mmCIF file of C-alpha atoms in Angstrom:
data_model
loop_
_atom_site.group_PDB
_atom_site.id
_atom_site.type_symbol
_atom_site.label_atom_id
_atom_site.label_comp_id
_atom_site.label_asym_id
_atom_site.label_seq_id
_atom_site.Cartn_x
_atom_site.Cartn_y
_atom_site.Cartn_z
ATOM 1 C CA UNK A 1 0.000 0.000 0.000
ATOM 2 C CA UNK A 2 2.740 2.304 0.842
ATOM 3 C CA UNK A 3 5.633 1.590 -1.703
ATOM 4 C CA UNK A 4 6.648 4.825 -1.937
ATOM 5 C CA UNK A 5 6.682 7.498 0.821
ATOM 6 C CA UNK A 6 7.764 11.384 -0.333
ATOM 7 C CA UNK A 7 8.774 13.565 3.357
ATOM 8 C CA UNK A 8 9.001 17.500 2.340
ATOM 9 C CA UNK A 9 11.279 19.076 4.886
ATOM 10 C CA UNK A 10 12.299 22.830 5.163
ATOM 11 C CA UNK A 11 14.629 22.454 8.174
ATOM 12 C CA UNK A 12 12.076 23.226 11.064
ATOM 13 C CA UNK A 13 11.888 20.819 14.008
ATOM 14 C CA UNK A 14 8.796 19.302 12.807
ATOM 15 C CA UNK A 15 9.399 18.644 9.738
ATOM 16 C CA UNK A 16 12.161 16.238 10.938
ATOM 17 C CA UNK A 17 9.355 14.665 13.215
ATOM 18 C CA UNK A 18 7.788 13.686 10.311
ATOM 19 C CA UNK A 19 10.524 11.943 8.837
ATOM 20 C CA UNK A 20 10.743 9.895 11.586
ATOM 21 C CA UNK A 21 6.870 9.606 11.642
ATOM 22 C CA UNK A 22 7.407 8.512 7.979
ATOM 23 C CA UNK A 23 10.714 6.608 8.912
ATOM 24 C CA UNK A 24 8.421 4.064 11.351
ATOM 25 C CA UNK A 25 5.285 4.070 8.999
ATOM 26 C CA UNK A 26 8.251 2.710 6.093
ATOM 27 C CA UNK A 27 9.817 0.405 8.424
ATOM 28 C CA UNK A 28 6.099 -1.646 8.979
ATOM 29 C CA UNK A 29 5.476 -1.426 5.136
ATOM 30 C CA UNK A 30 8.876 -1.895 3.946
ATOM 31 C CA UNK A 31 8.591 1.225 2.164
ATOM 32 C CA UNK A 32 10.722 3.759 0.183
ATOM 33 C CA UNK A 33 11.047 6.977 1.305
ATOM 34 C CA UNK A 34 12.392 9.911 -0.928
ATOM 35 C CA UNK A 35 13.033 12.966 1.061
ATOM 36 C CA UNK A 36 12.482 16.179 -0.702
ATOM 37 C CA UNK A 37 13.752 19.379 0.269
ATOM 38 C CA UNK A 38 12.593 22.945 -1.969
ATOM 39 C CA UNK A 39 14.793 25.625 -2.116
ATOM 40 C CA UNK A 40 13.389 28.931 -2.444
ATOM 41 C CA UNK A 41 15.576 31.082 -4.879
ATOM 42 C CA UNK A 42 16.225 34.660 -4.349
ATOM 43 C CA UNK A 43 15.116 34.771 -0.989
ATOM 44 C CA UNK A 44 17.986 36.398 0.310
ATOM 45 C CA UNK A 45 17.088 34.846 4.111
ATOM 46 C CA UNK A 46 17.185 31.717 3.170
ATOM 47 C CA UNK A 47 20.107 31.953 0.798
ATOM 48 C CA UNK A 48 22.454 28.548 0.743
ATOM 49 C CA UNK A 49 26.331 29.294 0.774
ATOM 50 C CA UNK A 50 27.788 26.697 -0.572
ATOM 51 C CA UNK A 51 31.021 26.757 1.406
ATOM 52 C CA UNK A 52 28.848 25.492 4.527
ATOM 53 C CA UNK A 53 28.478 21.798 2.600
ATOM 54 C CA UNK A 54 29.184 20.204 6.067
ATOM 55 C CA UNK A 55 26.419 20.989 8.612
ATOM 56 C CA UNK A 56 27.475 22.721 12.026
ATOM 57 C CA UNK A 57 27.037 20.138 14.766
ATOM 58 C CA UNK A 58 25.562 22.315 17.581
ATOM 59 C CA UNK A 59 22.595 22.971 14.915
ATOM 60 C CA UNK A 60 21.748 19.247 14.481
ATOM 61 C CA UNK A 61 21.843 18.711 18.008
ATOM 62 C CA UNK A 62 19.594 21.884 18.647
ATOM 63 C CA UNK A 63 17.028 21.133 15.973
ATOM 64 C CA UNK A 64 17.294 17.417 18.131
ATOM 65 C CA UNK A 65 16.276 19.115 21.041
ATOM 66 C CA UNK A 66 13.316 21.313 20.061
ATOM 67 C CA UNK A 67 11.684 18.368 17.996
ATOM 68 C CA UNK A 68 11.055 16.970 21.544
ATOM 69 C CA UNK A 69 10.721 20.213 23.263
ATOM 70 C CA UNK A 70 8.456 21.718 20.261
ATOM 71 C CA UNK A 71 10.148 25.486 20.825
ATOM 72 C CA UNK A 72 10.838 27.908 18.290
ATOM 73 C CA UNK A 73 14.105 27.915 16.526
ATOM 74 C CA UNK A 74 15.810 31.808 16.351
ATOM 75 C CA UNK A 75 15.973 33.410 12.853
ATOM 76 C CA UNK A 76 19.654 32.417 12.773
ATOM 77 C CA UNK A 77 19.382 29.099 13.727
ATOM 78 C CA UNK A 78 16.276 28.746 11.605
ATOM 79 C CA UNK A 79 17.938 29.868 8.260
ATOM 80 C CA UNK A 80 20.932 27.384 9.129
ATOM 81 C CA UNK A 81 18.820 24.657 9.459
ATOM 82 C CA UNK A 82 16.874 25.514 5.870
ATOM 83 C CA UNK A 83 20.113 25.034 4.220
ATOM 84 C CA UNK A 84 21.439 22.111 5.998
ATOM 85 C CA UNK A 85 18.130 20.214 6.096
ATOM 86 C CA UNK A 86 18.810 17.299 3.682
ATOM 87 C CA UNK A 87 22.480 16.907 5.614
ATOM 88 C CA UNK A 88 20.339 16.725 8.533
ATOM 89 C CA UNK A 89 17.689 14.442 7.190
ATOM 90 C CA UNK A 90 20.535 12.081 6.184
ATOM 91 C CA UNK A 91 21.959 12.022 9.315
ATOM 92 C CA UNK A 92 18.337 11.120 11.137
ATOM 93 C CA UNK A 93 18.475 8.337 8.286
ATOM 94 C CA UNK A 94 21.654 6.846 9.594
ATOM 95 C CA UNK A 95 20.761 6.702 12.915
ATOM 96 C CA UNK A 96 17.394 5.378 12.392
ATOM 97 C CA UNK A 97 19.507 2.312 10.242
ATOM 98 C CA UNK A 98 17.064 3.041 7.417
ATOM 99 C CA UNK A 99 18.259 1.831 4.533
ATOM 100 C CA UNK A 100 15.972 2.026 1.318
ATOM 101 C CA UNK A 101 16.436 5.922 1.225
ATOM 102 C CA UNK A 102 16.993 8.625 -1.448
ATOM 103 C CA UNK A 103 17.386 13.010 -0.876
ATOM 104 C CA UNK A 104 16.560 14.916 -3.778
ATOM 105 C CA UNK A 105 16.687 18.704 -3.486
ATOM 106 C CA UNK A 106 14.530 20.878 -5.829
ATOM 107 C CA UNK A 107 14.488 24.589 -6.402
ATOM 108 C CA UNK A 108 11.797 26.092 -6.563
ATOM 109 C CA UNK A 109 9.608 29.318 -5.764
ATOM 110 C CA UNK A 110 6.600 27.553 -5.059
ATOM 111 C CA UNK A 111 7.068 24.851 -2.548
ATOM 112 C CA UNK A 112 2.977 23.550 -2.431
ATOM 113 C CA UNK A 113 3.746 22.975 -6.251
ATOM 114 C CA UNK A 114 6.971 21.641 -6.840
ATOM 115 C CA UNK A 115 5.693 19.042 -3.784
ATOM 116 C CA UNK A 116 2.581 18.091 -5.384
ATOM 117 C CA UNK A 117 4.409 17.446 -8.515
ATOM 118 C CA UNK A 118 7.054 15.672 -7.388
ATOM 119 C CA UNK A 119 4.802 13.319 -5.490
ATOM 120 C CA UNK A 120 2.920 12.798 -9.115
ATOM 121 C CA UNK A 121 6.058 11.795 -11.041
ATOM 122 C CA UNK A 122 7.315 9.900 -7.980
ATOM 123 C CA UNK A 123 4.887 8.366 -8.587
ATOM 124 C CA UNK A 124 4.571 8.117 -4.665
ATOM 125 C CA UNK A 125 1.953 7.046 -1.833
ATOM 126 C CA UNK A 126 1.974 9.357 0.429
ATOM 127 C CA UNK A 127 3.293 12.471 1.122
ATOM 128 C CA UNK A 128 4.516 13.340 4.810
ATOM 129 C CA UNK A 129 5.061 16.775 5.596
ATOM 130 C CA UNK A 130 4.699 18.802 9.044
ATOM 131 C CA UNK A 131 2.890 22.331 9.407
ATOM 132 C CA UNK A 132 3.772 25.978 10.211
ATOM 133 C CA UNK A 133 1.433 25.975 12.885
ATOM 134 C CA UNK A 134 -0.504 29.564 11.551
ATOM 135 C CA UNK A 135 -4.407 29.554 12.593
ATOM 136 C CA UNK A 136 -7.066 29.113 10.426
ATOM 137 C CA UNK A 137 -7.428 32.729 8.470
ATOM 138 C CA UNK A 138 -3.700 33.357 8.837
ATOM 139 C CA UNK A 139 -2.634 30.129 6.352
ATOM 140 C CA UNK A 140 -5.478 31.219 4.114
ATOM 141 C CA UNK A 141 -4.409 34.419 3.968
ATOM 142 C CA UNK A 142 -0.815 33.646 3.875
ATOM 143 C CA UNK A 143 -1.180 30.731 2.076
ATOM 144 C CA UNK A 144 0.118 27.869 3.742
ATOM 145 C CA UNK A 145 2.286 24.940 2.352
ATOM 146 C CA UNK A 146 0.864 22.037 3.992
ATOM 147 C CA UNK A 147 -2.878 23.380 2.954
ATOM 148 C CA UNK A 148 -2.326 23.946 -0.446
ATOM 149 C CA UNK A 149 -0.533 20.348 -1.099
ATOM 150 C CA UNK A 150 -3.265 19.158 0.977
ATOM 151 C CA UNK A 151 -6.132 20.169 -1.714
ATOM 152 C CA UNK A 152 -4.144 19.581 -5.145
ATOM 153 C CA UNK A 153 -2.111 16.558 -3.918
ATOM 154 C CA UNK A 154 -2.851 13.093 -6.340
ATOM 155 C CA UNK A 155 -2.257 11.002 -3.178
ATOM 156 C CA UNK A 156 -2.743 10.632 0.840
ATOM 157 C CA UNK A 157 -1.034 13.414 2.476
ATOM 158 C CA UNK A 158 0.065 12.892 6.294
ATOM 159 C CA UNK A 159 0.594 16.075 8.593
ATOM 160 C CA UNK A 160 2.137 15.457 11.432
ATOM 161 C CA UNK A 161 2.273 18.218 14.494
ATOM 162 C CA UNK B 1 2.801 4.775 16.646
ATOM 163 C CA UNK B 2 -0.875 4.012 14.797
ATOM 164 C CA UNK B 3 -1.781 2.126 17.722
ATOM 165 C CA UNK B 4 -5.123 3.869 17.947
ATOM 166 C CA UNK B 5 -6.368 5.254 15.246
ATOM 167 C CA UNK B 6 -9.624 7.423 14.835
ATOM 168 C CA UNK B 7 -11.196 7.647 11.561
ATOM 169 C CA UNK B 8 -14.048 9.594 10.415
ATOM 170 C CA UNK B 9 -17.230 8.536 8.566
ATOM 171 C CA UNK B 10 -19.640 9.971 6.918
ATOM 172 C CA UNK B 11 -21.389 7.687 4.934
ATOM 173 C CA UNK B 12 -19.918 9.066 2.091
ATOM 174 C CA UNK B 13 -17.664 7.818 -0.535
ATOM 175 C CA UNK B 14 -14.789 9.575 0.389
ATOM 176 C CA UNK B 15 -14.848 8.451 3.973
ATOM 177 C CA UNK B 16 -15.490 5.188 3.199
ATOM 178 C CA UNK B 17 -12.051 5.701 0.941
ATOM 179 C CA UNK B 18 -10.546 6.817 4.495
ATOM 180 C CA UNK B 19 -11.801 4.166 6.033
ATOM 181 C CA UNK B 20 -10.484 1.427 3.878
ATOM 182 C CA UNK B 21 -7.199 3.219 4.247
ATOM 183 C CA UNK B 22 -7.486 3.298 7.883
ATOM 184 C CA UNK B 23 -8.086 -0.544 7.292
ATOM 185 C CA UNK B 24 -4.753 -1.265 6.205
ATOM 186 C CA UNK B 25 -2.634 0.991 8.549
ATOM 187 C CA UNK B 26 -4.336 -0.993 11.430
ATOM 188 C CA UNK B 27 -3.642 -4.166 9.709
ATOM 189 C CA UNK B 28 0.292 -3.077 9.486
ATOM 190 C CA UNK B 29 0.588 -1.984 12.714
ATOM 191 C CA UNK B 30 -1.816 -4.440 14.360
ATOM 192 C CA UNK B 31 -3.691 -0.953 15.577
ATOM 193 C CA UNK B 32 -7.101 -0.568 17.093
ATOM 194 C CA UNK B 33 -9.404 1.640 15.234
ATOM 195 C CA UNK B 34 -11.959 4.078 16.606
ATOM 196 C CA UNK B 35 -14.550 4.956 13.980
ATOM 197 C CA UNK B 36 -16.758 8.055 14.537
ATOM 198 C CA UNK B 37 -19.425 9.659 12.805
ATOM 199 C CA UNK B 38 -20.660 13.168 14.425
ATOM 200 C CA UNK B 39 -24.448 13.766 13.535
ATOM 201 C CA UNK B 40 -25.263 17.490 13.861
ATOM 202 C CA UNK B 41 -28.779 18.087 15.703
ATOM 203 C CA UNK B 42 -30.902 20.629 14.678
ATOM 204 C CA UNK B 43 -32.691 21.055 17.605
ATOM 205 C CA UNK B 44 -30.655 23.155 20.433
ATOM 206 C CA UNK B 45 -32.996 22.681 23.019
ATOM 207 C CA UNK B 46 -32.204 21.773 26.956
ATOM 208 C CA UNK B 47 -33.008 19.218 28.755
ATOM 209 C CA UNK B 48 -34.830 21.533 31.482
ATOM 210 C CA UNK B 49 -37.082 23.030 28.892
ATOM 211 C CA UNK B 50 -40.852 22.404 28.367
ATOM 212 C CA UNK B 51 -41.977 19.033 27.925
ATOM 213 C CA UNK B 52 -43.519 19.783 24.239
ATOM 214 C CA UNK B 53 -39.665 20.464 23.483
ATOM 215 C CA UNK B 54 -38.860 17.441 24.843
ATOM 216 C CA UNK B 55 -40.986 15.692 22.339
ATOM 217 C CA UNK B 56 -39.939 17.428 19.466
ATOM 218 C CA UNK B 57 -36.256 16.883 20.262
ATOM 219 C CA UNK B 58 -36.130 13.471 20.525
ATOM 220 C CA UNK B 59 -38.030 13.707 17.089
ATOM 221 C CA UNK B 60 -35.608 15.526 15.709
ATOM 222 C CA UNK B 61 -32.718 14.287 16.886
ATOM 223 C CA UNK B 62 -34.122 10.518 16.181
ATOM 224 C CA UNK B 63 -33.403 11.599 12.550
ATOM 225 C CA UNK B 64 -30.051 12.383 13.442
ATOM 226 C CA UNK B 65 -29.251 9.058 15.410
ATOM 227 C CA UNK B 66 -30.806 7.338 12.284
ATOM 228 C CA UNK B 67 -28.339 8.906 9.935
ATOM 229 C CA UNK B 68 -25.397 8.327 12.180
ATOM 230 C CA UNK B 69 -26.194 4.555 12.970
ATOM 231 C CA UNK B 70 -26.734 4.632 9.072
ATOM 232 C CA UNK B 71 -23.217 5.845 9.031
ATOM 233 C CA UNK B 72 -21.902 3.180 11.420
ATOM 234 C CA UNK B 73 -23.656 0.669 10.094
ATOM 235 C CA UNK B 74 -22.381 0.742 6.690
ATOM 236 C CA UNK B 75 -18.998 0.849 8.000
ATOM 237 C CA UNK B 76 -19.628 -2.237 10.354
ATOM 238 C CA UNK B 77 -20.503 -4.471 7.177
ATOM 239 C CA UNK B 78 -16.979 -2.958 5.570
ATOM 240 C CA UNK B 79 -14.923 -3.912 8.912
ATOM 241 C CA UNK B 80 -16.678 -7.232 9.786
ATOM 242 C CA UNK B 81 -14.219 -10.039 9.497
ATOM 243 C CA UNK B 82 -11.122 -8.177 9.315
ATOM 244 C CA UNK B 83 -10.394 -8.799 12.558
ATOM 245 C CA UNK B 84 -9.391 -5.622 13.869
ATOM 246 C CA UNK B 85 -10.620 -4.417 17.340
ATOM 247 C CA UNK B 86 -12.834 -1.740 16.536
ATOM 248 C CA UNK B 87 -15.139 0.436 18.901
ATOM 249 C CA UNK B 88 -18.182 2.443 17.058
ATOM 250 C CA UNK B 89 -18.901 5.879 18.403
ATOM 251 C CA UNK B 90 -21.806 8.140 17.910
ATOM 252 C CA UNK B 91 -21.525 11.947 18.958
ATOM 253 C CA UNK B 92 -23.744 15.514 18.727
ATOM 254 C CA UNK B 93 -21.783 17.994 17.075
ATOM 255 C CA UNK B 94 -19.534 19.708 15.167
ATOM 256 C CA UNK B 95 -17.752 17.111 13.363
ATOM 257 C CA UNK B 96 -14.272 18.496 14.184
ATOM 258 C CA UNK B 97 -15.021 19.497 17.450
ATOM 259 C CA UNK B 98 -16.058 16.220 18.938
ATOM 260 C CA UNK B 99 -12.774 14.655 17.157
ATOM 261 C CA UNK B 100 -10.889 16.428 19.002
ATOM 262 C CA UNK B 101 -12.404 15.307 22.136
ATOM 263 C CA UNK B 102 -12.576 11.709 21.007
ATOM 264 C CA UNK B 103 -9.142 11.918 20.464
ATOM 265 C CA UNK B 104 -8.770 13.028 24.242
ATOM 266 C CA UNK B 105 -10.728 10.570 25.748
ATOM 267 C CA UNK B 106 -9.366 7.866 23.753
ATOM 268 C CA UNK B 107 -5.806 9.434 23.570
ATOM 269 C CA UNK B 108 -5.424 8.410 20.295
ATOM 270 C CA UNK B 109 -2.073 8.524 17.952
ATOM 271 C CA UNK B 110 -3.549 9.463 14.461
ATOM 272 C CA UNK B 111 -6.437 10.531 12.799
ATOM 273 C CA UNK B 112 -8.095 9.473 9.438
ATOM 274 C CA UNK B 113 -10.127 11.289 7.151
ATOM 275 C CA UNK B 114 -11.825 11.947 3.842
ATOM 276 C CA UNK B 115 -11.314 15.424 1.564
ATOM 277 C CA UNK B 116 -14.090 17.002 -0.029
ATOM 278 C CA UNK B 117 -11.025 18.277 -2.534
ATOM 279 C CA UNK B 118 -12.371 21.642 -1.830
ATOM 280 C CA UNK B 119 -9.188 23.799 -1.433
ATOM 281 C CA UNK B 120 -8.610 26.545 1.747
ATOM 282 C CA UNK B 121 -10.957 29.367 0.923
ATOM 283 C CA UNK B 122 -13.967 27.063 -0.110
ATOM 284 C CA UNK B 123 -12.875 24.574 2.773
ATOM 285 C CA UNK B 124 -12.822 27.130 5.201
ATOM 286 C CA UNK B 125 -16.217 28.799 3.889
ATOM 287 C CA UNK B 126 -18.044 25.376 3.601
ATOM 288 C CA UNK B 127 -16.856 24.319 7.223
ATOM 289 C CA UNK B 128 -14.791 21.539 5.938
ATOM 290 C CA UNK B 129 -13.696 19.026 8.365
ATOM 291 C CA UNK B 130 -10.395 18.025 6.692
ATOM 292 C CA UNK B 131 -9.004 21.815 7.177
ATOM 293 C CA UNK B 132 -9.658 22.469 10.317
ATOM 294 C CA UNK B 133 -8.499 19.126 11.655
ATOM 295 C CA UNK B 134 -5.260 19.888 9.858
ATOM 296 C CA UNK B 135 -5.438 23.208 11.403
ATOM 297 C CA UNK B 136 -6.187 21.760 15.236
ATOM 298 C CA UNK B 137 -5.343 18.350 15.751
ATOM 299 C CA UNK B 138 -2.121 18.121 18.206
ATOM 300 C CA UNK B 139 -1.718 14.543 16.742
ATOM 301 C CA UNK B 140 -0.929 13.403 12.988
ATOM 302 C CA UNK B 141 -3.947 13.727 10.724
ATOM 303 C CA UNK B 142 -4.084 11.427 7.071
ATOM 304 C CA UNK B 143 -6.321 13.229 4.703
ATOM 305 C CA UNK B 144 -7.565 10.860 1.916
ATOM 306 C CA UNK B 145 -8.940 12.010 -1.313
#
């Protein structure tokens, strides 16, 4: 039922939770999971350099700690962990021992989108993805990731809080 | 994880979709499954008020028990013989609302439902169940389409 599993992360503490949430879910079915990350171009706050390839420790082990503790992360900390996210993700992988695993990074300026069609030529089961947490008005206001991928998506999509 | 999980039914199609998915995640994780239905009743009236009322609540809300056992029923004859442990529950209310209180009392891990497909403006507008269980729920929430 669940062959293929696509997690969309942005860095934030819960969207690691669900990658574990989708790590456990894969480990009963035997599934694949394909982690996707979206860039945003030109958004100068979340801008990647690539000379920081190898993810600062003391993030990992903070974003480790508010998963569990559900805080905020600081602006800083938060625009670290957007560009480290898949080094991140693929260290959660290790640990977890999970095997049948792939990261793909996209850029994009339209993360609901680029989600919802990855998931279609994925060709995959589910989509995972956690939540910003804005209120009801707010996220239709603002527009909200998770909602929009929740009405266009082809498949089952899994928010996890 | 998806040790107890609540779905929502409607009697619709697209619950019944949810429910079938709800199905196999129990299966996997040899889960117990908690399905709901929420009737709404049309007739606010109190217990203390006059004894006419009375009358024509039960009336009413007979209807509503009908369509909710309706509800139940039809996903009974889906879940007998698949051996899962099950529990039926019936509730007055806002669909939502009392999901998030089942999900209290039973402290349950996940919750299962159906999309209407409407999108956020329309599901907003048309009180959509899906997006504001997305919106509240402190616990993962699997919306089927």
């Amino acid at each position: 039922m669940l062959n293929r599993i696509l997690v969309s992360i942005d860095g934030s503490p819960l969207s690691f939770q669900a990658l574990d949430f989708a790590m456990g879910l894969g480990a009963a079915c035997g599934s694949e999971i394909i982690v996707l990350h979206v860039a945003v171009p030109f958004d100068l706050s979340k801008l990647h350099s690539y000379e920081m390839e190898k993810l600062e420790d003391d993030i990992y082990e903070k974003i480790k700690k508010k998963a569990t503790s559900k805080e905020e992360l600081t602006e800083d900390e938060k625009s670290k962990a957007e560009a480290g996210a898949l080094e991140v993700a693929k260290k959660k992988a290790a640990e977890a021992g999970y095997k049948t695993i792939l990261f793909k990074e996209v850029i994009d300026n339209e993360p609901a989108k680029t989600i919802v069609h990855q998931a279609s030529i994925l060709k995959a089961d589910a989509i995972v993805m956690g939540t910003s947490g804005l209120g009801l008005m707010s996220a239709a206001l603002l527009g909200s990731v998770s909602g929009k991928v929740v009405s266009s998506a082809p498949c089952p999509v899994i928010i996890v809080r | 994880m998806l040790k107890k999980v609540l779905v929502l039914v409607d009697g619709a199609e697209n619950s019944f979709r949810a429910l079938n998915y709800a199905i196999e995640l129990c299966k996997l994780s040899a889960g117990e499954l908690i399905v709901m239905t929420s009737v709404k009743t049309e007739m606010k009236v109190t217990a203390e008020a006059a004894p006419l009322d009375q009358e024509l609540r039960t009336q009413a809300n007979n209807e509503a028990v009908k369509t909710g056992n309706k509800a139940l029923g039809s996903a009974k004859a889906v879940l007998d013989g698949s051996g899962i442990s099950v529990q039926y529950i019936l509730e007055f209310g806002s669909p939502a609302a009392m999901a998030m209180k089942t999900v209290e009392k039973f402290e349950c891990d996940t919750i299962v439902v159906g999309s209407r497909g409407l999108g956020t403006i329309k599901g907003i507008l048309s009180d959509s169940v899906s997006t504001k269980l997305v919106q509240d729920a402190h616990i993962p929430v699997i919306v089927i389409k």
